PDB file of C-alpha atoms in Angstrom:
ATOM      1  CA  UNK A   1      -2.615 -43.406  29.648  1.00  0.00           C
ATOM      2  CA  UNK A   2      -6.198 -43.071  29.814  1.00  0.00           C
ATOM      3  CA  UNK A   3      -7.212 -39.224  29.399  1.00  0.00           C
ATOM      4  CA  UNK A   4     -11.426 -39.786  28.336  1.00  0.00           C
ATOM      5  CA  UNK A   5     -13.801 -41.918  30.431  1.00  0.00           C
ATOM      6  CA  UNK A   6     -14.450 -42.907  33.553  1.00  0.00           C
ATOM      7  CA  UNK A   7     -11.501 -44.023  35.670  1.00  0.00           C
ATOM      8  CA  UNK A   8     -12.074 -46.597  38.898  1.00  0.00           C
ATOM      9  CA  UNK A   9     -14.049 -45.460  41.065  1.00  0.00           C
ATOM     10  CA  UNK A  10     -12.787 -43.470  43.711  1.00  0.00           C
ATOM     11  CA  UNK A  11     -15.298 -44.056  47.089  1.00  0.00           C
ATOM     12  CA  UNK A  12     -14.223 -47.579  47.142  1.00  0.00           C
ATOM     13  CA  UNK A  13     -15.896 -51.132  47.978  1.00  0.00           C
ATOM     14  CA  UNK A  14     -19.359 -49.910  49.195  1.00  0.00           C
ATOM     15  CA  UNK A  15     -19.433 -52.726  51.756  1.00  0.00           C
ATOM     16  CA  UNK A  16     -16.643 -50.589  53.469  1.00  0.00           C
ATOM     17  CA  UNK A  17     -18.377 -48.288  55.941  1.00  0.00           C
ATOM     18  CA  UNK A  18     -15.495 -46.700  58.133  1.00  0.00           C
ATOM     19  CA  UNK A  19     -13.970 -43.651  56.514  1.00  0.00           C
ATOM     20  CA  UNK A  20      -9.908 -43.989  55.696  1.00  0.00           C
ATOM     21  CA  UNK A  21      -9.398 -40.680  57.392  1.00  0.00           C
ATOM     22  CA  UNK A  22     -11.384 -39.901  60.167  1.00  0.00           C
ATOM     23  CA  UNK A  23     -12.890 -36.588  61.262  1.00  0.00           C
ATOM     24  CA  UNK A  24      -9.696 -34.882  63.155  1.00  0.00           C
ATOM     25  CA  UNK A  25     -11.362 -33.272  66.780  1.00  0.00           C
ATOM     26  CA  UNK A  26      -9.497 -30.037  68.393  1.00  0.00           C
ATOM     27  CA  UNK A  27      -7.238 -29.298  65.812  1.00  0.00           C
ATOM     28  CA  UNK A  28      -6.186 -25.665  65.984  1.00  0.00           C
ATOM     29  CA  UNK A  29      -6.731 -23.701  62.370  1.00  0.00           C
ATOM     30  CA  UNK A  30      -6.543 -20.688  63.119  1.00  0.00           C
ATOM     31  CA  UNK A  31      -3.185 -20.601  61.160  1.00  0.00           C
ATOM     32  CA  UNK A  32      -5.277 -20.786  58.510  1.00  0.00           C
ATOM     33  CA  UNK A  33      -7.393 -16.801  56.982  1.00  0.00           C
ATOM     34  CA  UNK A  34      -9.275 -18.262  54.366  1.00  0.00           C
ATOM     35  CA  UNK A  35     -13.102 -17.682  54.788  1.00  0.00           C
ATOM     36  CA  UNK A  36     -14.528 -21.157  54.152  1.00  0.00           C
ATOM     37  CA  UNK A  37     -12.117 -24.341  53.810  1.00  0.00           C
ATOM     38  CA  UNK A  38     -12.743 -27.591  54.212  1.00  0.00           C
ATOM     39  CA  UNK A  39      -9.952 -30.974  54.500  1.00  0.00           C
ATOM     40  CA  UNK A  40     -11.494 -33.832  53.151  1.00  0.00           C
ATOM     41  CA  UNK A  41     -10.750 -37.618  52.651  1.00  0.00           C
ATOM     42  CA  UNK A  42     -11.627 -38.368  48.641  1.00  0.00           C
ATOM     43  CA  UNK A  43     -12.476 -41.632  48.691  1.00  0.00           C
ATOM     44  CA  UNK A  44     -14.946 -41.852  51.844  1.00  0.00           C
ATOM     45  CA  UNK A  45     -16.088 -38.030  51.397  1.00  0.00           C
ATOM     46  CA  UNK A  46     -15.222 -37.525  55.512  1.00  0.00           C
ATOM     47  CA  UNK A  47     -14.577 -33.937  55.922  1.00  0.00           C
ATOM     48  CA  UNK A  48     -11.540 -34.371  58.235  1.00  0.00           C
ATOM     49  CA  UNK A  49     -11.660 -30.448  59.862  1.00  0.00           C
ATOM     50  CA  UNK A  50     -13.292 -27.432  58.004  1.00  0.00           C
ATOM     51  CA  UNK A  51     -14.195 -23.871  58.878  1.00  0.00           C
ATOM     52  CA  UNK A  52     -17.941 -22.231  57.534  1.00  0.00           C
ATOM     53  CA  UNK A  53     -18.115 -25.152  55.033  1.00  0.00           C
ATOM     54  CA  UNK A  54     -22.314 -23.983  54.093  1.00  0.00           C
ATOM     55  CA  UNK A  55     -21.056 -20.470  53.763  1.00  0.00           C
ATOM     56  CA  UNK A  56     -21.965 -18.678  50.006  1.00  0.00           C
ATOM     57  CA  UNK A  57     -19.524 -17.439  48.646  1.00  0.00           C
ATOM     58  CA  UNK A  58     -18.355 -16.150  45.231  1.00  0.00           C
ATOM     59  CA  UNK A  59     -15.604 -18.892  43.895  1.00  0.00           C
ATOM     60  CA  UNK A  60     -14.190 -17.127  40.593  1.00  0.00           C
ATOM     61  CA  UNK A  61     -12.356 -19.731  38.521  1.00  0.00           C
ATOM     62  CA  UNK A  62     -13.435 -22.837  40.689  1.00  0.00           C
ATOM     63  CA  UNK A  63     -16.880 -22.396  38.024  1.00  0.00           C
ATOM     64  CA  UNK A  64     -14.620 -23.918  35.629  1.00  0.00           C
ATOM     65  CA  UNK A  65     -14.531 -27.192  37.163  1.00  0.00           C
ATOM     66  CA  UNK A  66     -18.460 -27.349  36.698  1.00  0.00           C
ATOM     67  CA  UNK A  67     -18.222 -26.095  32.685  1.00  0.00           C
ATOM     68  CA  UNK A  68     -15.402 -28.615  32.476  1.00  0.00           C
ATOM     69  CA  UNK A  69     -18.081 -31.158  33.775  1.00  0.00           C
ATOM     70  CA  UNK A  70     -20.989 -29.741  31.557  1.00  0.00           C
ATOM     71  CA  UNK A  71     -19.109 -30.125  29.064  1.00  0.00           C
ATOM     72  CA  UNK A  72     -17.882 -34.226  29.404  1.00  0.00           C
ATOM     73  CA  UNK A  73     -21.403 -35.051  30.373  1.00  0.00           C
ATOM     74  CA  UNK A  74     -22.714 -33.453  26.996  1.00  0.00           C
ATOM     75  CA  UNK A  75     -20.566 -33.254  23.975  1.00  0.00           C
ATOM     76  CA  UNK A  76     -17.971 -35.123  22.331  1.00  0.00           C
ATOM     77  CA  UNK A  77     -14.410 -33.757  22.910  1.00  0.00           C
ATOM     78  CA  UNK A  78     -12.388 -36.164  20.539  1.00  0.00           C
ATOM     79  CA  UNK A  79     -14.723 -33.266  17.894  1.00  0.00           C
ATOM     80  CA  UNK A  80     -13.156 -29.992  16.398  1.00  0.00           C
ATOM     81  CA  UNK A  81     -14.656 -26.462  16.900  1.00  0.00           C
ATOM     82  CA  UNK A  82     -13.821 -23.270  15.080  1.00  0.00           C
ATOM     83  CA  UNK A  83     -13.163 -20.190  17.374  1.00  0.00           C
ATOM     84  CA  UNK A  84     -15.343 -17.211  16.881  1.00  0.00           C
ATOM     85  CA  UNK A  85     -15.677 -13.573  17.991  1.00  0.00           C
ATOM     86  CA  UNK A  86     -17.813 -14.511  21.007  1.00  0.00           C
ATOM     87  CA  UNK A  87     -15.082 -17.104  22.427  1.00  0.00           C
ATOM     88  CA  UNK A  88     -12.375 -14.587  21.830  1.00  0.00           C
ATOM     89  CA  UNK A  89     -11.252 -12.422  25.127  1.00  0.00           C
ATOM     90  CA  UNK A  90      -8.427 -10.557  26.184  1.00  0.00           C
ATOM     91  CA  UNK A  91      -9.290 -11.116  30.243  1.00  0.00           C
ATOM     92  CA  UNK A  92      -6.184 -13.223  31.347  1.00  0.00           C
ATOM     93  CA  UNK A  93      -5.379 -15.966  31.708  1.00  0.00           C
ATOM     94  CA  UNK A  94      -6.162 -16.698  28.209  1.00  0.00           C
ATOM     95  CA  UNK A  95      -4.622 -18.547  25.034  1.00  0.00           C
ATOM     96  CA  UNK A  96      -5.190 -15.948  23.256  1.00  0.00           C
ATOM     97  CA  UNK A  97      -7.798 -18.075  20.928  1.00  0.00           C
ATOM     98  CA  UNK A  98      -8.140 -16.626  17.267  1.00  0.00           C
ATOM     99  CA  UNK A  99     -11.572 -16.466  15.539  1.00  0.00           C
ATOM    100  CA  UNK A 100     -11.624 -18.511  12.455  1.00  0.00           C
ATOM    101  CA  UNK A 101      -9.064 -21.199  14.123  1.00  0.00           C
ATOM    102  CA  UNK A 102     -10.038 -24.566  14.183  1.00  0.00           C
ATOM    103  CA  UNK A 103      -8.766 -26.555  17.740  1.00  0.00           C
ATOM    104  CA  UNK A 104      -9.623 -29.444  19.306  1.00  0.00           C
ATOM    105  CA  UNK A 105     -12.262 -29.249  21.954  1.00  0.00           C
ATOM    106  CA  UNK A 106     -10.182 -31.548  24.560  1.00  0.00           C
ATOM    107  CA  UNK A 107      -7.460 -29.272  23.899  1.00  0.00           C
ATOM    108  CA  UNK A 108      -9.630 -26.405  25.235  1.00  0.00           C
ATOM    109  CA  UNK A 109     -10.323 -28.678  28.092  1.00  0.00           C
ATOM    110  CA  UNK A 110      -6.912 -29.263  29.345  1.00  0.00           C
ATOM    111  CA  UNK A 111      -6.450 -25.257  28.763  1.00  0.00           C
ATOM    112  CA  UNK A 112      -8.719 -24.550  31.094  1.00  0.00           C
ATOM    113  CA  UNK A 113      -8.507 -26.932  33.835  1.00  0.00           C
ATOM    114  CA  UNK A 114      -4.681 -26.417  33.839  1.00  0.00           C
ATOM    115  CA  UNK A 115      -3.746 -22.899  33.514  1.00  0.00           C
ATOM    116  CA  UNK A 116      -7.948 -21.546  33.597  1.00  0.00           C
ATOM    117  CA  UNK A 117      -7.521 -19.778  30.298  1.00  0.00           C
ATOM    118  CA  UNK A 118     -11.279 -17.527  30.005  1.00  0.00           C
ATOM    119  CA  UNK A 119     -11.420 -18.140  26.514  1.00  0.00           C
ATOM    120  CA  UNK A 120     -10.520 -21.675  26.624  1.00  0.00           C
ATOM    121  CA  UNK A 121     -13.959 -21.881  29.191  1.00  0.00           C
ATOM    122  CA  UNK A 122     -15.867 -19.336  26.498  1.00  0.00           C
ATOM    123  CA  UNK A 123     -15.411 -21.423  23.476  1.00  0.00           C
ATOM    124  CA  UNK A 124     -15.914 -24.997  25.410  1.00  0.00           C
ATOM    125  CA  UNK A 125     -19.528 -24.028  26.128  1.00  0.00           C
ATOM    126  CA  UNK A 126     -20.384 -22.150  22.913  1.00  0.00           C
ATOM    127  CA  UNK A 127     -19.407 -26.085  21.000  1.00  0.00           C
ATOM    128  CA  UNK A 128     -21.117 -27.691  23.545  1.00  0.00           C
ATOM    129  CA  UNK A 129     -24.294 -25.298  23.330  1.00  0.00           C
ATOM    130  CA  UNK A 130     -24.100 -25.685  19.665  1.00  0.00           C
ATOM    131  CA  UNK A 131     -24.817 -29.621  19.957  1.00  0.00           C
ATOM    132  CA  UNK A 132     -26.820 -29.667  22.622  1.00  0.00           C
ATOM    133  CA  UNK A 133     -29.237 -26.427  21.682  1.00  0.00           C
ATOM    134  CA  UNK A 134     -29.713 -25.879  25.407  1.00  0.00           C
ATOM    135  CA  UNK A 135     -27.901 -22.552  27.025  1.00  0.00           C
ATOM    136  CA  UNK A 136     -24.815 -23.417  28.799  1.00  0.00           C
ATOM    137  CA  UNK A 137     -25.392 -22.110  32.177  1.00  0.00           C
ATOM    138  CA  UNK A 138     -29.112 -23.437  32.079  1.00  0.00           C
ATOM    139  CA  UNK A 139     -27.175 -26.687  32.198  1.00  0.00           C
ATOM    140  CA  UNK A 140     -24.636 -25.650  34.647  1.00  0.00           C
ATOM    141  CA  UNK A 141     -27.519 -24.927  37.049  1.00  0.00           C
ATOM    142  CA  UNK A 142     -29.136 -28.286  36.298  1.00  0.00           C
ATOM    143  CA  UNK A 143     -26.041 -30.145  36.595  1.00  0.00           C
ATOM    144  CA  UNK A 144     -25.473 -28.693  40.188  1.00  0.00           C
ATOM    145  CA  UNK A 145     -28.914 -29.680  41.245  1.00  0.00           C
ATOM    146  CA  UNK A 146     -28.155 -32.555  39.851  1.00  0.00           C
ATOM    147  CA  UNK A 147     -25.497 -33.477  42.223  1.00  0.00           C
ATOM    148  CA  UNK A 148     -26.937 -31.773  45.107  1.00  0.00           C
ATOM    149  CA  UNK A 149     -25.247 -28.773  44.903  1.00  0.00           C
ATOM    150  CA  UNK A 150     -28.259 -27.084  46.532  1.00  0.00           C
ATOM    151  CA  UNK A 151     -26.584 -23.895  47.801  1.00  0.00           C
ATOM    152  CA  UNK A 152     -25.419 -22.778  44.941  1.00  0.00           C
ATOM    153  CA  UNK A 153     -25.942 -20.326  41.404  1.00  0.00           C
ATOM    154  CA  UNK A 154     -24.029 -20.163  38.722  1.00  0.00           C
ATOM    155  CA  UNK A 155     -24.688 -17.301  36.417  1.00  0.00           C
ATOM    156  CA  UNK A 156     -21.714 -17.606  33.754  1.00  0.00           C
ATOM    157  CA  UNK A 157     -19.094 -20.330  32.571  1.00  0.00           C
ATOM    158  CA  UNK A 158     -16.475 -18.613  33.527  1.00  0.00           C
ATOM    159  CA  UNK A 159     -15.743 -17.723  37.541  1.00  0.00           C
ATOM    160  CA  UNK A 160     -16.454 -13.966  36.695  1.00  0.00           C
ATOM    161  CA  UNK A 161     -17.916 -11.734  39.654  1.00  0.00           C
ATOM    162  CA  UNK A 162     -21.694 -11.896  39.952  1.00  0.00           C
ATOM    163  CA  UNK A 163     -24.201 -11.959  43.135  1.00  0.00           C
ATOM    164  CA  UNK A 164     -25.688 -14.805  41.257  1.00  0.00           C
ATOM    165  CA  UNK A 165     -22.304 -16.906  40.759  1.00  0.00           C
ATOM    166  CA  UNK A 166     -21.492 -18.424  44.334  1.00  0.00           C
ATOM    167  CA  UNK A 167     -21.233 -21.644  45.849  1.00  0.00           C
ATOM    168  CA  UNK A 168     -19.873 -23.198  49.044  1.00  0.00           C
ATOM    169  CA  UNK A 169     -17.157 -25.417  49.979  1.00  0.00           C
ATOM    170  CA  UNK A 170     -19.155 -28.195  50.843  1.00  0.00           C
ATOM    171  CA  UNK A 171     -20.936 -28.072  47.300  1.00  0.00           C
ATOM    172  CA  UNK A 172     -17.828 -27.790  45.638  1.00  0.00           C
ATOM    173  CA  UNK A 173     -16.708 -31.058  47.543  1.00  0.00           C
ATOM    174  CA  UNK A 174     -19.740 -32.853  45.293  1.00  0.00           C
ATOM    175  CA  UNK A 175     -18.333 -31.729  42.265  1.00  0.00           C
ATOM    176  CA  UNK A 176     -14.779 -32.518  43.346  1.00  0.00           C
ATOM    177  CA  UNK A 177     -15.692 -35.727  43.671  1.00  0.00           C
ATOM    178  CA  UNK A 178     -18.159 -36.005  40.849  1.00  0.00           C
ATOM    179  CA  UNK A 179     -14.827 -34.878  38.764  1.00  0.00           C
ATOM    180  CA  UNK A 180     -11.962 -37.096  39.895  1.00  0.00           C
ATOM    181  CA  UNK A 181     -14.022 -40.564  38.948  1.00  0.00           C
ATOM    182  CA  UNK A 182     -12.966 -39.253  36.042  1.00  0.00           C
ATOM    183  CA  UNK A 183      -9.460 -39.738  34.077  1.00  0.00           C
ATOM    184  CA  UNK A 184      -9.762 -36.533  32.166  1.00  0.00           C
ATOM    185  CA  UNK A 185      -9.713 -34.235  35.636  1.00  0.00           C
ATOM    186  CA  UNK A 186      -7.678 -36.740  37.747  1.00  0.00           C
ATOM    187  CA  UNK A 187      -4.975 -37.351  35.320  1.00  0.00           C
ATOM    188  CA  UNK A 188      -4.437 -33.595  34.802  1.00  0.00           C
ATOM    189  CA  UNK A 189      -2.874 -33.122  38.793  1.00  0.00           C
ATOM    190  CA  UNK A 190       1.059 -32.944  37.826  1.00  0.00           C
ATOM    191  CA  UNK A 191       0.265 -31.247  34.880  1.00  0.00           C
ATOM    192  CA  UNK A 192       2.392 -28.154  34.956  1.00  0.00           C
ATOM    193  CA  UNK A 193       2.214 -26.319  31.573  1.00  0.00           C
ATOM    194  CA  UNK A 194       0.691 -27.315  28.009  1.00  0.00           C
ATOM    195  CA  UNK A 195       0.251 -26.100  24.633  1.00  0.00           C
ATOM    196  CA  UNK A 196      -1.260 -26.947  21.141  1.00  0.00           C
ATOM    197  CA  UNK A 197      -1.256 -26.175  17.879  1.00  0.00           C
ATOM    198  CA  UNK A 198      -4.208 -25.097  16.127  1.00  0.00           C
ATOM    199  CA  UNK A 199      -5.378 -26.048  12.429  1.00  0.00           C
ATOM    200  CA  UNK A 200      -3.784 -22.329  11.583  1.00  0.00           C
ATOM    201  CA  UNK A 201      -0.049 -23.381  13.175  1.00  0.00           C
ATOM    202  CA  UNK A 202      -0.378 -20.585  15.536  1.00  0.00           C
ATOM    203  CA  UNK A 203       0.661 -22.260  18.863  1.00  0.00           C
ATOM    204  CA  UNK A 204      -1.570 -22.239  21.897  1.00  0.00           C
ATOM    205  CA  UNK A 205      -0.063 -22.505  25.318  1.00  0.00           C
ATOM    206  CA  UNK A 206      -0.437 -21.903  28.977  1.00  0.00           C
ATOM    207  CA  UNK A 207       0.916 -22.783  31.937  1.00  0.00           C
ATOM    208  CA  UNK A 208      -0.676 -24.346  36.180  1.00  0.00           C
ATOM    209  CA  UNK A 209      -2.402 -21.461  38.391  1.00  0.00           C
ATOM    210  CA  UNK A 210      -1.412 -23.813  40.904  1.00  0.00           C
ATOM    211  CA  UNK A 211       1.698 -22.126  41.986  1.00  0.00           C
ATOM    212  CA  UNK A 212       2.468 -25.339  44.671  1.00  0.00           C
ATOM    213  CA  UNK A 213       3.157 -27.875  42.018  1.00  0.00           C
ATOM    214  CA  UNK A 214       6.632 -27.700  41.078  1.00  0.00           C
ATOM    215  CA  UNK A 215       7.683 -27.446  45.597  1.00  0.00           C
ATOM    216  CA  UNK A 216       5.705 -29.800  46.459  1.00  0.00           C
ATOM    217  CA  UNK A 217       5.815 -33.241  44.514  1.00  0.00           C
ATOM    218  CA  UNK A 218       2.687 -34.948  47.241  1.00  0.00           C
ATOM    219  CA  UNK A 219       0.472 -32.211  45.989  1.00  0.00           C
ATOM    220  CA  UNK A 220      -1.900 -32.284  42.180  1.00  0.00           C
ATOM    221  CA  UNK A 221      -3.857 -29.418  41.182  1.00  0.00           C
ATOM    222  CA  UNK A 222      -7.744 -29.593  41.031  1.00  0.00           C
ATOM    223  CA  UNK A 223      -8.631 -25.758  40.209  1.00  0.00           C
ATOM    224  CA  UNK A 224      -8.117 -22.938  41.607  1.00  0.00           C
ATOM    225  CA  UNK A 225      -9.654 -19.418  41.384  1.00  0.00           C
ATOM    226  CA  UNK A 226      -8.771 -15.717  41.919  1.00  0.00           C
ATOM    227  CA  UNK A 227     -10.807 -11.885  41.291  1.00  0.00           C
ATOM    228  CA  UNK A 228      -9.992  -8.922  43.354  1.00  0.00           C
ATOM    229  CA  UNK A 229     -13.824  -9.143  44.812  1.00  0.00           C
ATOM    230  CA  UNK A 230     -13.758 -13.352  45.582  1.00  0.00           C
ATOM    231  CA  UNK A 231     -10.381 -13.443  46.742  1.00  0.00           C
ATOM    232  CA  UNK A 232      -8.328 -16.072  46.130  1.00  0.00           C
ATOM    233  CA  UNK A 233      -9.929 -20.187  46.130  1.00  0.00           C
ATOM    234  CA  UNK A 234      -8.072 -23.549  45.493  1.00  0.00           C
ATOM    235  CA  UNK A 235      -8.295 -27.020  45.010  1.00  0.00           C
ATOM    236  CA  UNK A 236      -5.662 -29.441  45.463  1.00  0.00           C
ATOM    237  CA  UNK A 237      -4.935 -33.073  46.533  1.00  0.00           C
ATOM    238  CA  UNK A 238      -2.627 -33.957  49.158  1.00  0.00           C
ATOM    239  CA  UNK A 239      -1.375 -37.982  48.687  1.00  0.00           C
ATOM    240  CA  UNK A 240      -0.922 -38.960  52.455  1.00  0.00           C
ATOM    241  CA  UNK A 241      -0.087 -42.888  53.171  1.00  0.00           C
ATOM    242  CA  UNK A 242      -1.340 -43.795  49.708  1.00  0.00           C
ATOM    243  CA  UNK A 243      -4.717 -42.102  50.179  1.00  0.00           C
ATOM    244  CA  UNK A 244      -5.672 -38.807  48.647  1.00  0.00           C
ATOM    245  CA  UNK A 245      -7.163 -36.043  50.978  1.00  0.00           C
ATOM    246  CA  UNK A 246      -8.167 -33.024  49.147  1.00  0.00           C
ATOM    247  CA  UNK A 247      -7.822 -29.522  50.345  1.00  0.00           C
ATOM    248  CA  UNK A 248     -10.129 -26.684  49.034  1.00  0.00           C
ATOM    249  CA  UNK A 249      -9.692 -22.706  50.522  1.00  0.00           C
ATOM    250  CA  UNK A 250     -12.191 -20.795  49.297  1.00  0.00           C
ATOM    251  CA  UNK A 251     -12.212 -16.539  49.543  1.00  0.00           C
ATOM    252  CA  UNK A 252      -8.169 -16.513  50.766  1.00  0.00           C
ATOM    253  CA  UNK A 253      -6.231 -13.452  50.910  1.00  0.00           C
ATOM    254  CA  UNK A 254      -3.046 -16.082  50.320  1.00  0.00           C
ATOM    255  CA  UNK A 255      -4.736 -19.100  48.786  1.00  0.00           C
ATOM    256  CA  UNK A 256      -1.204 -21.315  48.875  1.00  0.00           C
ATOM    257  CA  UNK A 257      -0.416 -20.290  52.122  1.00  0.00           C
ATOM    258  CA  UNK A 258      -3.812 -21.349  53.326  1.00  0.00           C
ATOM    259  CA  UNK A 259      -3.317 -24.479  51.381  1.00  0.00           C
ATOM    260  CA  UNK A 260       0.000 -25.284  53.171  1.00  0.00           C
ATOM    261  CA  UNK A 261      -0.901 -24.759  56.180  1.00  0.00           C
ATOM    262  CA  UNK A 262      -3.988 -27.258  56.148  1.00  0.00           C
ATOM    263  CA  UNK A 263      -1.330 -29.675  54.511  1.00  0.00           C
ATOM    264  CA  UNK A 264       0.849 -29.288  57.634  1.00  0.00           C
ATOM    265  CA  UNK A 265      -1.704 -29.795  60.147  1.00  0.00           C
ATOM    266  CA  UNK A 266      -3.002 -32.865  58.608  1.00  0.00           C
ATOM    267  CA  UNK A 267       0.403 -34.494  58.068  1.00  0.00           C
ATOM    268  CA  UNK A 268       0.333 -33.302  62.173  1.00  0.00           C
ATOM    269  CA  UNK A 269      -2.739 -34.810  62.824  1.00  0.00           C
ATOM    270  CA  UNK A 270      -3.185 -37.876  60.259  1.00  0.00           C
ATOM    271  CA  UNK A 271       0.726 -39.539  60.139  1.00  0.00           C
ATOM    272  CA  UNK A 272       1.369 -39.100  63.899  1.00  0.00           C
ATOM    273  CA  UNK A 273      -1.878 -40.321  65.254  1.00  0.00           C
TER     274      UNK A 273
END
């Protein structure tokens, strides 16, 4: 299976104009408490129904998804990297990383997309600042212009709490879909747990934040995200009729909750109509 490189593209024949999924009128959310969510059909980008989709908010461990991208578009992770002091954290989730250990960097990759380890995220920018001699979330910021992400800031790689770390849920839709025309992020969805070992032999390992996976066999995990001050945020893919519809909560007092009960209404709203 494919894990580096792009995979086929996702948006489809551009001749096609007509979305797969079209933009669901009068459906009743207010099931759903998140702040900002939006339902979206991947491979036309139609939002489908969303609530305060321009609104900034702070998006903890969804920042990950844009290191994890940072990092693809400018290093090599087939390469090795020795842990230091600076990568090493005892904020969970983490690995629990060891300075002087020697790991690959795609190992520190699939750490952090799948169970958001912090030090996994630390250590993946400090290699990828090291090649590149450019500061991490310089590029971060550049990357998100980049892709239009024009209401956002991103002041660290990791997701942690900052009035200059926020984004919205329509700019995390760009990197969403930035991120799944690739195999690295789109083959990680059913992921539920991994581990490594590290030159040393201590083993690494960590388990999904998405807490949906092992329910609910239609749904992969993109990211999700949690502090005490951003609430809870998440990511996730819903396959309906062969076609992928992702749903993203953002600032949710029960992010799975949230996320089922978008799933319900658009199995309501997309199958029967």
């Amino acid at each position: 299976e494919q894990i580096l490189g792009a995979s086929a593209l996702i948006r489809g024949d551009p001749l096609i104009k007509a979305p797969i999924f079209k933009k669901i009128s009068d459906v009743d959310t207010s099931t759903i408490k998140a702040k900002s969510f939006i339902a979206f059909d991947l491979e036309s980008g139609e939002n489908l129904f969303e609530k305060n989709p321009d609104q900034q908010l702070a998006i903890a461990s969804l920042t990950k998804l844009l290191t994890g991208f940072v990092a693809y578009q400018n290093s090599d992770l087939n390469q090795n990297f020795t842990i230091n002091q600076r990568n090493v954290t005892s904020i969970k989730p983490s690995l629990g990383l060891t300075a002087g250990d020697t790991v690959k960097t795609l190992d520190l990759f699939i750490a952090m997309l799948i169970g958001s380890c912090n030090d996994s995220a630390l250590a993946l920018a400090d290699y990828t600042e090291g090649l590149v001699k450019t500061n991490f979330v310089k590029l971060m910021n550049q990357q998100a212009t980049a892709l239009g992400m024009l209401n956002s800031h991103f002041s660290n790689v990791v997701g942690f709490d900052s009035k200059n770390n926020f984004s919205t849920a329509n700019d995390i839709k760009k990197l969403i879909i930035a991120t799944q025309n690739l195999a690295v992020f789109k083959n990680l969805g059913r992921r539920a747990a991994y581990e490594f070992t590290g030159e040393s032999g201590k083993l690494y390992s960590t388990v999904t934040t998405n807490k949906l996976l092992n329910s609910y066999p239609d749904i992969e995990a993109i990211k999700t995200g949690f502090t005490e001050t951003a609430g809870g945020s998440m990511a996730s893919k819903l396959t309906i009729n062969n076609r992928k519809v992702v749903i993203l909560v953002i600032s949710s007092q029960n992010r799975e909750e949230d996320t089922l009960s978008m799933k319900e209404l658009l199995l309501k709203h997309i199958v029967l109509n």
